[in-house]
Coordinates of N, CA and C in Angstrom, one line a residue:
M1 N 121.9 224.5 39.0 CA 122.4 223.2 39.2 C 121.6 222.1 38.4
R2 N 120.3 222.3 38.3 CA 119.5 221.4 37.6 C 119.9 221.4 36.1
Y3 N 120.2 222.5 35.5 CA 120.5 222.7 34.1 C 121.9 222.0 33.8
R4 N 122.8 222.0 34.8 CA 124.0 221.3 34.6 C 123.9 219.8 34.4
H5 N 123.0 219.2 35.1 CA 122.7 217.8 35.0 C 122.1 217.5 33.6
L6 N 121.2 218.3 33.1 CA 120.6 218.1 31.8 C 121.7 218.2 30.7
L7 N 122.6 219.2 30.9 CA 123.6 219.4 29.9 C 124.6 218.2 29.9
L8 N 125.0 217.7 31.0 CA 125.8 216.5 31.1 C 125.2 215.3 30.5
L9 N 123.9 215.1 30.8 CA 123.2 214.0 30.3 C 123.1 214.1 28.7
A10 N 122.9 215.2 28.2 CA 122.8 215.4 26.7 C 124.2 215.1 26.1
L11 N 125.3 215.6 26.7 CA 126.6 215.4 26.2 C 127.0 213.9 26.3
A12 N 126.5 213.2 27.4 CA 126.8 211.8 27.5 C 126.1 211.0 26.5
A13 N 125.0 211.4 26.0 CA 124.2 210.6 25.0 C 124.8 210.9 23.6
L14 N 125.5 212.0 23.4 CA 126.0 212.3 22.1 C 127.0 211.2 21.5
P15 N 128.0 210.8 22.3 CA 129.0 209.8 21.8 C 128.3 208.5 21.5
A16 N 127.3 208.1 22.3 CA 126.6 206.9 22.1 C 125.8 206.9 20.8
S17 N 125.3 208.0 20.4 CA 124.5 208.1 19.2 C 125.4 208.1 17.9
C18 N 126.7 208.6 18.1 CA 127.6 208.6 17.0 C 128.3 207.3 16.8
A19 N 128.2 206.4 17.7 CA 129.0 205.1 17.7 C 128.3 204.1 16.8
S20 N 127.2 204.4 16.2 CA 126.5 203.4 15.4 C 127.3 203.2 14.1
E21 N 127.1 202.1 13.5 CA 127.8 201.7 12.2 C 127.4 202.7 11.1
P22 N 128.4 203.1 10.3 CA 128.1 204.0 9.2 C 127.2 203.3 8.1
A23 N 126.5 204.1 7.4 CA 125.7 203.5 6.3 C 126.6 202.9 5.2
P24 N 126.2 201.8 4.6 CA 127.1 201.3 3.5 C 127.2 202.2 2.4
A25 N 128.4 202.3 1.9 CA 128.7 203.2 0.8 C 128.1 202.7 -0.5
V26 N 127.6 203.6 -1.3 CA 127.0 203.3 -2.6 C 128.2 203.1 -3.6
P27 N 128.3 202.0 -4.3 CA 129.4 201.8 -5.2 C 129.4 202.9 -6.3
H28 N 130.5 203.5 -6.6 CA 130.6 204.5 -7.6 C 130.6 203.9 -9.0
K29 N 129.7 204.4 -9.9 CA 129.6 204.0 -11.3 C 130.0 205.1 -12.2
E30 N 130.6 204.8 -13.3 CA 130.9 205.8 -14.3 C 129.6 206.1 -15.0
A31 N 129.2 207.4 -15.2 CA 128.0 207.7 -15.8 C 127.9 207.2 -17.2
G32 N 128.9 207.3 -17.9 CA 128.9 206.8 -19.3 C 128.7 205.4 -19.5
A33 N 129.0 204.6 -18.5 CA 128.8 203.1 -18.6 C 127.4 202.6 -18.3
I34 N 126.5 203.5 -17.9 CA 125.2 203.1 -17.5 C 124.3 203.1 -18.8
Q35 N 123.6 201.9 -18.9 CA 122.8 201.7 -20.1 C 121.5 202.3 -20.0
I36 N 120.9 202.8 -21.1 CA 119.6 203.4 -21.1 C 118.7 202.5 -22.0
F37 N 117.5 202.1 -21.5 CA 116.6 201.3 -22.2 C 115.2 201.9 -22.2
E38 N 114.6 202.0 -23.3 CA 113.2 202.5 -23.4 C 112.2 201.4 -23.0
S39 N 112.6 200.2 -23.0 CA 111.7 199.1 -22.7 C 112.2 198.4 -21.4
D40 N 111.4 197.4 -21.0 CA 111.8 196.6 -19.8 C 112.9 195.6 -20.2
V41 N 113.7 195.3 -19.2 CA 114.7 194.3 -19.4 C 114.2 192.9 -18.9
T42 N 114.0 192.0 -19.8 CA 113.4 190.7 -19.5 C 114.4 189.5 -19.5
D43 N 115.6 189.7 -19.9 CA 116.6 188.6 -20.0 C 117.4 188.4 -18.7
R44 N 117.2 189.2 -17.7 CA 117.9 189.0 -16.4 C 117.1 189.7 -15.3
K45 N 117.3 189.3 -14.1 CA 116.7 189.9 -13.0 C 117.4 191.2 -12.6
Y46 N 116.6 192.1 -12.0 CA 117.2 193.4 -11.5 C 116.4 193.8 -10.3
H47 N 117.0 194.7 -9.6 CA 116.4 195.4 -8.4 C 116.2 196.8 -8.7
S48 N 115.0 197.3 -8.5 CA 114.7 198.7 -8.8 C 115.2 199.6 -7.6
L49 N 116.0 200.6 -8.0 CA 116.5 201.6 -7.0 C 115.6 202.8 -6.8
G50 N 114.6 202.9 -7.7 CA 113.6 204.0 -7.6 C 113.4 204.7 -9.0
D51 N 112.5 205.7 -8.9 CA 112.2 206.4 -10.2 C 113.2 207.6 -10.3
L52 N 113.5 207.9 -11.5 CA 114.3 209.1 -11.9 C 113.5 210.1 -12.7
S53 N 113.7 211.3 -12.6 CA 113.1 212.3 -13.4 C 114.2 213.4 -13.7
V54 N 114.4 213.7 -14.9 CA 115.3 214.8 -15.3 C 114.7 215.7 -16.3
S55 N 115.2 216.9 -16.4 CA 114.7 217.8 -17.4 C 115.9 218.5 -18.1
A56 N 115.8 218.7 -19.3 CA 116.8 219.5 -20.1 C 116.0 220.6 -20.8
S57 N 116.5 221.8 -20.7 CA 115.8 222.9 -21.3 C 116.8 223.9 -21.9
K58 N 116.2 224.7 -22.7 CA 117.0 225.8 -23.3 C 116.6 227.1 -22.6
F59 N 117.6 228.0 -22.5 CA 117.4 229.2 -21.7 C 117.0 230.4 -22.6
Y60 N 117.4 230.3 -23.8 CA 117.1 231.4 -24.8 C 116.3 230.8 -26.0
I61 N 115.5 231.6 -26.6 CA 114.6 231.1 -27.7 C 115.4 230.7 -28.9
W62 N 116.6 231.3 -29.1 CA 117.4 230.9 -30.3 C 118.3 229.7 -30.1
Q63 N 118.3 229.1 -28.9 CA 119.1 227.9 -28.7 C 118.3 226.7 -29.3
M64 N 119.1 225.7 -29.6 CA 118.5 224.4 -30.1 C 117.8 223.7 -29.0
D65 N 116.7 223.0 -29.4 CA 116.0 222.2 -28.4 C 116.9 221.1 -27.8
P66 N 116.8 220.7 -26.6 CA 117.6 219.6 -26.0 C 117.4 218.3 -26.8
T67 N 118.4 217.6 -26.9 CA 118.3 216.3 -27.6 C 118.2 215.1 -26.6
R68 N 117.8 214.0 -27.2 CA 117.7 212.8 -26.3 C 119.0 212.4 -25.7
E69 N 120.1 212.7 -26.4 CA 121.4 212.4 -25.9 C 121.7 213.2 -24.6
Q70 N 121.3 214.5 -24.7 CA 121.5 215.4 -23.5 C 120.6 214.9 -22.3
V71 N 119.4 214.4 -22.6 CA 118.6 213.9 -21.5 C 119.2 212.6 -21.0
N72 N 119.7 211.7 -21.9 CA 120.3 210.5 -21.5 C 121.5 210.8 -20.6
M73 N 122.3 211.8 -20.9 CA 123.4 212.1 -20.1 C 123.0 212.5 -18.7
E74 N 121.9 213.3 -18.6 CA 121.4 213.7 -17.2 C 120.9 212.4 -16.5
L75 N 120.2 211.5 -17.2 CA 119.7 210.3 -16.5 C 120.9 209.5 -16.0
Q76 N 122.0 209.4 -16.8 CA 123.1 208.6 -16.4 C 123.8 209.2 -15.2
K77 N 123.9 210.5 -15.1 CA 124.5 211.2 -14.0 C 123.7 210.9 -12.7
K78 N 122.4 211.0 -12.8 CA 121.6 210.7 -11.6 C 121.6 209.2 -11.2
A79 N 121.6 208.3 -12.2 CA 121.7 206.9 -12.0 C 123.0 206.5 -11.3
A80 N 124.1 207.2 -11.8 CA 125.4 206.9 -11.2 C 125.5 207.2 -9.7
K81 N 124.8 208.3 -9.3 CA 124.8 208.7 -7.9 C 124.1 207.6 -7.1
L82 N 123.1 206.9 -7.7 CA 122.4 205.8 -7.0 C 123.2 204.5 -7.0
G83 N 124.2 204.4 -7.8 CA 124.9 203.1 -8.0 C 124.2 202.2 -9.0
A84 N 123.5 202.7 -9.9 CA 122.7 201.9 -10.8 C 123.6 201.4 -12.0
D85 N 123.2 200.3 -12.6 CA 123.8 199.8 -13.8 C 123.1 200.2 -15.0
A86 N 121.8 200.5 -14.9 CA 121.0 200.8 -16.1 C 119.8 201.6 -15.7
V87 N 119.2 202.3 -16.7 CA 118.0 203.0 -16.5 C 117.0 202.3 -17.5
I88 N 115.9 201.8 -17.0 CA 114.9 201.2 -17.9 C 113.6 201.9 -17.9
L89 N 112.8 201.6 -18.9 CA 111.5 202.1 -19.1 C 111.5 203.7 -19.2
V90 N 112.5 204.2 -20.0 CA 112.6 205.6 -20.2 C 111.5 206.1 -21.1
R91 N 111.0 207.2 -20.7 CA 109.9 207.9 -21.5 C 110.4 209.4 -21.7
Y92 N 110.3 209.8 -22.9 CA 110.7 211.2 -23.2 C 109.4 212.0 -23.5
G93 N 109.4 213.3 -23.2 CA 108.3 214.1 -23.4 C 108.7 215.6 -23.4
T94 N 107.7 216.4 -23.8 CA 108.0 217.8 -23.8 C 106.9 218.5 -23.0
I95 N 107.2 219.6 -22.4 CA 106.2 220.4 -21.6 C 105.8 221.6 -22.4

């Protein structure tokens, strides 16, 4: 009998927790429209959405090394998921 009351209490709390407002949707951006800058943007204000890190690699020794364009495409895809307009202060490197 005691367990029945606990179960009913838990089920009663479930709809109340689901009734909260949904999180605001991130506006979808086209990946190709996102600008890539190696320096800071000083001609307008911006809001940072966070740091991004991507990697591009080759799987076989005879493949060509990844190009900056390939890395930029990966950056644009990640930035599009965040709803960004641009990626700034980009640094390229090898491991």
